[in-house]
Amino acid sequence: MLFDKSNSGISQINRRSFLKSSAALALLSVASGSLLARGAKAQEPTKLTMSGSHWGVFRGTVENGRLTQVHPWEKDPRPNVMLQGMMDSIYSPSRIKYPMVRRAWLEQGPGSDPEGRGTGDFVRVSWDKALDLVAGELTRVREKYGANGVYGGSYGWKSVGKFHNCRTLLRRMLKVTGGFVNSLGDYSTGAAQVILPHVVGSLEVYEQCTTWDVVRDNTKLMVFWASNPVNTNQIGWLIPDHGGYVGLDEIKKAGIRVLCIDPIRTETCQELNGEWIAPRPQTDVALMLGIAHTLYKEKLHDEAFLKKYTVGFDEFLNYLIGKSDGVEKTAEWAEAICGIDAGTIKQLARDFASNRTMIAAGWSIQRQHHGEQAHWMLVTLCSMLGQIGLPGGGFGFSYHYCSGGSPTATSPILSGITDGPAAAEADLPKGCTPGDNSSACQPLTNAIPVSRVVECLLNPGKVIKYNGSDIRYPEMHLAYWVGGNPFAHQQNRNEMIEAWKRLDTFIVQDFQWTASARHADIVLPVTTSYERNDIEQLGDYTLSHIVPMKKLVEPMYEARSDYDIFTQICKRLGKEYEYTEGLTEMDWIRSFYEGARIESRAKGMEMPTFETFWESNDALGFPISQEQKRFVRYESFREDPLLNALGTPSGKIEIYSLNIAKMNYDDCPPHPTWMEPIERLGGPTTKYPLHIASNHPIFRLHSQLGGTNVRKHYVINGREPCWINPKDAAERGLSNGDIARAFNDRGQILVGIKITDEIMPGVIRIDEGGWYDPLNPREPKTLCRYGDVNNLTTSIATSKLAQSNCGQTAVVEIEKYNGPIPEVTVFDEPHYKNN
Ligand code: PGD
Ligand code: PGD
């Protein structure tokens, strides 16, 4: 049973009984308390209003200006318990109420006492004052250091909505007011999205998979390789449709054999009664090579497929059989690295080859040192199996994400707010022409790989390699963050804190007192999406509905929308019209809808008028054809590889890439290769004995909702849970509920112990997104009181190719914490003084 304490170990909620126990659909309500909302003064009639979030579509009951109940949409096949936290996020004690400035920054100027960041020494200021300070500081930094002094790469999962897309709104503001440094790529698939275009000609990780219907009807063996859709499909980048759960139910009913290759017996493995194979983390490439070697030796590989649809197998084969490096990648060789016995590895090869096999791969295996290799090797393995493009065979890299595999509807694409004109010339200082690389002509919108921000701050001027190009790190003095939480998402927290000292100014706009906000110099309170109007599509892959996201309650305290804040900054910098184009919130929303209406006509459909749609208080649905329900990824390529050539240089799957060979990177060879990560469980140079799986959390979206009442359902002794195998716990004298200290050379955190045999020995699990709560922010490598795993992870890049993050690369030790137990403080607002 899903999310049952006895199974998952960290939850006290049994999801199904939780849902059943609530009357009708009125599932989620908050206890009525004192009302602080501005809109609470007026007595309004009870009403139901539709909106959406990363957790699903819902209708809200608003009583006396307060959201009191959330009703999941009746068409949601598997409503999400996180909706409860979503509602609480409006009212939680972690809400930012007023504009704040760090005292030292305010009184002594930018860059003062950077060690004081995170101590909570804030002064409340008026909006006018805060906006003047921001506009003035942008001007000062640009005048002194140029546009490259301002970092606006601001990565993060923001909120859904085509208009209040705060990261784009920030870039729009920074673009019209004078330029900034941008970011490249993302934290989710940073390595895979750079390597896969070289291999299969597309990002692949965000592409539609063969539909679940086709899998149900054709697949005989479903392999979840580092993939846990029962957990990770709960949320969406757009509003989630949760169709992946229907797919999982179907394959369960069909009795399809399921294998889970994962150091943890995941919720998916449990729900589908899967067979569990637990390799040592970070050794999947070796395991895949062992399987590939068996396929080759036992002549189970599909030579015809390799010849017709791929290039470079021969070069790879020389490596596989040890011709090129003297090491044959036998199952026995793989066993010594990954810990799975050679017999099982050989049997996997036979089972994969003798069945219609679909490999659903997750993304943790590319969030590791040399992470580029994992998905490349998976494509190679599937090429050897020869089932790519056949119904129910091959690979799917997004079955676990936003319900990939749910069929795509015939629908228009809603546009959204943009960050302004994209012409290359417009990005250069006046008088510069594209291609002029002199220091005076650096692009105004320079960009660095997203997870390299810390390295960039520490090494201005350094030149790094990136996917065939050179990037020179700019010298940045101001960072402006919206819609993201770098003090949660970035690896190696203590190194980051040192790097942040190079900044004169760190500005954060958020609605919660995240660790990032607590380390900011200027903090601006924004509205949640439930305090403003917007519009969004349902289902990243299905795009099956357009959802009105109607304002439910008035902005709390002094919160303003990102759009309003940036408009006011632009006004101070003389660029208000360029920013707003004279349009209001509802003008923009209407314009996106009207654009979709025009597109839908071209597809032979007539959407209702905007007024009808908006007043309907319901999602507008689009048809899904039989053909769309039977979509098979790579079917057309398989049918005609010349006519439907891939976007690679050869038009085929590239098992050997000439382009990558030309880059000549020592850490990314031209064919999939096993390379030791800098540290791993059982590795040759590893100092600490336990690997940490920093998975995506069950009851949060990263750090989002960490500050809400959902937290009480999973914390252990008030801390972030740490799963540990009974053997490892016994060796360390740890019991359930203990507070323990996990540590390595990079940092130390407190966690709450959960002993479970759902995790393999040698591995502990501490989910990413725990809020950073430094015991003494002025002390280097101070203890984190709550359990932010990124105190322990490495900030090394995957390789010169993708320069992506390695959030899954970390080994540690753990011990019972015998010191005085410090109170967790990060979930309340910091102390501040009124100005
Ligand atoms: P979130 O917690 O989603 O984390 O990192 P990310 O920064 O995306 O942060 C979003 C922030 O935006 C929240 O603070 C939220 O309150 C704020 N926000 C929401 N809506 C709005 C809005 O309308 N306006 C403004 N101004 N703010 C808003 C996630 C990142 O973490 C990701 S995507 C991945 S895949 C990585 N995963 C791992 C991992 O697996 N392991 C480790 N060790 N580390 C990771 N870090 C990465
Ligand atoms: P993870 O939980 O990090 O999810 O999707 P991703 O697939 O990256 O890892 C998936 C599985 O990989 C886990 O079961 C983990 O145990 C396993 N694993 C870890 N290391 C290894 C390894 O070395 N080898 C093998 N074989 N398995 C390993 C993340 C995706 O989820 C992303 S990127 C985002 S931004 C979203 N985030 C969330 C979220 O924060 N919370 C929820 N509930 N859902 C999400 N969905 C999305």
PDB file of C-alpha atoms and ligand atoms in Angstrom, residues 82 155 157 187-189 225-228 231-235 261-264 266 279-284 361-368 400-401 691 693-702 768 808, ligand 2:
ATOM      1  CA  MET A  82       0.491  17.448  -1.222  1.00  0.00           C
ATOM      2  CA  TYR A 155      17.144  28.579 -11.462  1.00  0.00           C
ATOM      3  CA  TRP A 157      10.809  25.274  -9.919  1.00  0.00           C
ATOM      4  CA  TYR A 187      19.562  20.473 -12.420  1.00  0.00           C
ATOM      5  CA  SER A 188      17.155  17.697 -13.377  1.00  0.00           C
ATOM      6  CA  THR A 189      18.721  16.360 -16.550  1.00  0.00           C
ATOM      7  CA  TRP A 225      15.982   1.522 -13.853  1.00  0.00           C
ATOM      8  CA  ALA A 226      16.560   4.183 -11.185  1.00  0.00           C
ATOM      9  CA  SER A 227      12.996   5.194 -11.822  1.00  0.00           C
ATOM     10  CA  ASN A 228      10.255   5.651  -9.240  1.00  0.00           C
ATOM     11  CA  ASN A 231       6.695   9.021  -6.220  1.00  0.00           C
ATOM     12  CA  THR A 232       7.910  11.402  -8.892  1.00  0.00           C
ATOM     13  CA  ASN A 233       4.785  11.532 -11.072  1.00  0.00           C
ATOM     14  CA  GLN A 234       2.947  13.224  -8.238  1.00  0.00           C
ATOM     15  CA  ILE A 235       4.044  16.579  -9.487  1.00  0.00           C
ATOM     16  CA  ILE A 261      17.105  -1.688 -10.498  1.00  0.00           C
ATOM     17  CA  ASP A 262      17.612   0.653  -7.592  1.00  0.00           C
ATOM     18  CA  PRO A 263      19.452   0.740  -4.254  1.00  0.00           C
ATOM     19  CA  ILE A 264      16.027   1.270  -2.698  1.00  0.00           C
ATOM     20  CA  THR A 266      10.934   1.980  -4.206  1.00  0.00           C
ATOM     21  CA  PRO A 279      23.410  -2.407  -7.485  1.00  0.00           C
ATOM     22  CA  ARG A 280      25.930  -0.220  -5.700  1.00  0.00           C
ATOM     23  CA  PRO A 281      24.977   3.357  -6.515  1.00  0.00           C
ATOM     24  CA  GLN A 282      26.899   5.050  -9.317  1.00  0.00           C
ATOM     25  CA  THR A 283      27.902   1.735 -10.907  1.00  0.00           C
ATOM     26  CA  ASP A 284      25.041   1.345 -13.383  1.00  0.00           C
ATOM     27  CA  ALA A 361      15.057   5.039 -16.823  1.00  0.00           C
ATOM     28  CA  GLY A 362      15.016   7.779 -14.213  1.00  0.00           C
ATOM     29  CA  TRP A 363      17.468  10.621 -13.962  1.00  0.00           C
ATOM     30  CA  SER A 364      19.427  10.136 -10.735  1.00  0.00           C
ATOM     31  CA  ILE A 365      21.980   8.065 -12.645  1.00  0.00           C
ATOM     32  CA  GLN A 366      22.975  11.104 -14.706  1.00  0.00           C
ATOM     33  CA  ARG A 367      23.110  13.389 -11.633  1.00  0.00           C
ATOM     34  CA  GLN A 368      26.433  11.741 -10.808  1.00  0.00           C
ATOM     35  CA  HIS A 400       8.580   8.782 -14.141  1.00  0.00           C
ATOM     36  CA  TYR A 401       8.239  12.446 -14.942  1.00  0.00           C
ATOM     37  CA  HIS A 691      26.612   6.317   0.012  1.00  0.00           C
ATOM     38  CA  ALA A 693      20.839   8.537  -2.108  1.00  0.00           C
ATOM     39  CA  SER A 694      19.445  12.080  -2.116  1.00  0.00           C
ATOM     40  CA  ASN A 695      16.171  11.177  -3.763  1.00  0.00           C
ATOM     41  CA  HIS A 696      13.279  13.422  -4.659  1.00  0.00           C
ATOM     42  CA  PRO A 697      11.043  13.712  -1.634  1.00  0.00           C
ATOM     43  CA  ILE A 698       7.702  11.973  -1.281  1.00  0.00           C
ATOM     44  CA  PHE A 699       5.838  14.832   0.386  1.00  0.00           C
ATOM     45  CA  ARG A 700       7.586  17.846  -1.071  1.00  0.00           C
ATOM     46  CA  LEU A 701       8.553  19.291  -4.384  1.00  0.00           C
ATOM     47  CA  HIS A 702      12.235  19.808  -3.583  1.00  0.00           C
ATOM     48  CA  GLU A 768      16.967  16.562  -1.319  1.00  0.00           C
ATOM     49  CA  GLN A 808      23.908  11.915  -6.245  1.00  0.00           C
TER      50      GLN A 808
HETATM   51  P1  PGD B   2      15.158  10.473  -7.904  1.00  0.00           P
HETATM   52  O1  PGD B   2      14.207  10.312  -6.774  1.00  0.00           O
HETATM   53  O2  PGD B   2      16.280  11.426  -7.705  1.00  0.00           O
HETATM   54  O3  PGD B   2      14.264  10.867  -9.158  1.00  0.00           O
HETATM   55  O4  PGD B   2      13.407  12.159 -11.045  1.00  0.00           O
HETATM   56  P2  PGD B   2      14.610  11.155 -10.697  1.00  0.00           P
HETATM   57  O5  PGD B   2      14.404   9.944 -11.515  1.00  0.00           O
HETATM   58  O6  PGD B   2      15.892  11.844 -10.822  1.00  0.00           O
HETATM   59  O7  PGD B   2      15.805   9.081  -8.285  1.00  0.00           O
HETATM   60  C1  PGD B   2      15.038   8.015  -8.816  1.00  0.00           C
HETATM   61  C2  PGD B   2      15.501   6.691  -8.271  1.00  0.00           C
HETATM   62  O8  PGD B   2      16.882   6.505  -8.530  1.00  0.00           O
HETATM   63  C3  PGD B   2      15.359   6.584  -6.763  1.00  0.00           C
HETATM   64  O9  PGD B   2      14.493   5.522  -6.448  1.00  0.00           O
HETATM   65  C4  PGD B   2      16.766   6.302  -6.255  1.00  0.00           C
HETATM   66  O10 PGD B   2      16.799   5.398  -5.167  1.00  0.00           O
HETATM   67  C5  PGD B   2      17.431   5.747  -7.468  1.00  0.00           C
HETATM   68  N1  PGD B   2      18.888   5.879  -7.508  1.00  0.00           N
HETATM   69  C6  PGD B   2      19.662   6.820  -6.931  1.00  0.00           C
HETATM   70  N2  PGD B   2      20.962   6.605  -7.259  1.00  0.00           N
HETATM   71  C7  PGD B   2      20.995   5.497  -8.049  1.00  0.00           C
HETATM   72  C8  PGD B   2      22.033   4.783  -8.695  1.00  0.00           C
HETATM   73  O11 PGD B   2      23.205   5.133  -8.646  1.00  0.00           O
HETATM   74  N3  PGD B   2      21.661   3.688  -9.428  1.00  0.00           N
HETATM   75  C9  PGD B   2      20.374   3.278  -9.513  1.00  0.00           C
HETATM   76  N4  PGD B   2      20.112   2.195 -10.253  1.00  0.00           N
HETATM   77  N5  PGD B   2      19.378   3.926  -8.897  1.00  0.00           N
HETATM   78  C10 PGD B   2      19.691   5.040  -8.189  1.00  0.00           C
HETATM   79  C11 PGD B   2      13.438  13.393 -10.483  1.00  0.00           C
HETATM   80  C12 PGD B   2      12.294  14.263 -11.010  1.00  0.00           C
HETATM   81  O12 PGD B   2      11.204  14.089 -10.127  1.00  0.00           O
HETATM   82  C13 PGD B   2      12.718  15.655 -11.069  1.00  0.00           C
HETATM   83  S1  PGD B   2      14.234  15.983 -11.808  1.00  0.00           S
HETATM   84  C14 PGD B   2      11.969  16.645 -10.546  1.00  0.00           C
HETATM   85  S2  PGD B   2      12.528  18.248 -10.709  1.00  0.00           S
HETATM   86  C15 PGD B   2      10.714  16.403  -9.848  1.00  0.00           C
HETATM   87  N6  PGD B   2      10.908  16.452  -8.416  1.00  0.00           N
HETATM   88  C16 PGD B   2      10.046  15.864  -7.568  1.00  0.00           C
HETATM   89  C17 PGD B   2      10.031  16.098  -6.147  1.00  0.00           C
HETATM   90  O13 PGD B   2      10.834  16.905  -5.631  1.00  0.00           O
HETATM   91  N7  PGD B   2       9.125  15.417  -5.399  1.00  0.00           N
HETATM   92  C18 PGD B   2       8.242  14.542  -5.930  1.00  0.00           C
HETATM   93  N8  PGD B   2       7.372  13.895  -5.129  1.00  0.00           N
HETATM   94  N9  PGD B   2       8.238  14.312  -7.253  1.00  0.00           N
HETATM   95  C19 PGD B   2       9.116  14.910  -8.073  1.00  0.00           C
HETATM   96  N10 PGD B   2       9.075  14.621  -9.400  1.00  0.00           N
HETATM   97  C20 PGD B   2      10.162  15.058 -10.278  1.00  0.00           C
END
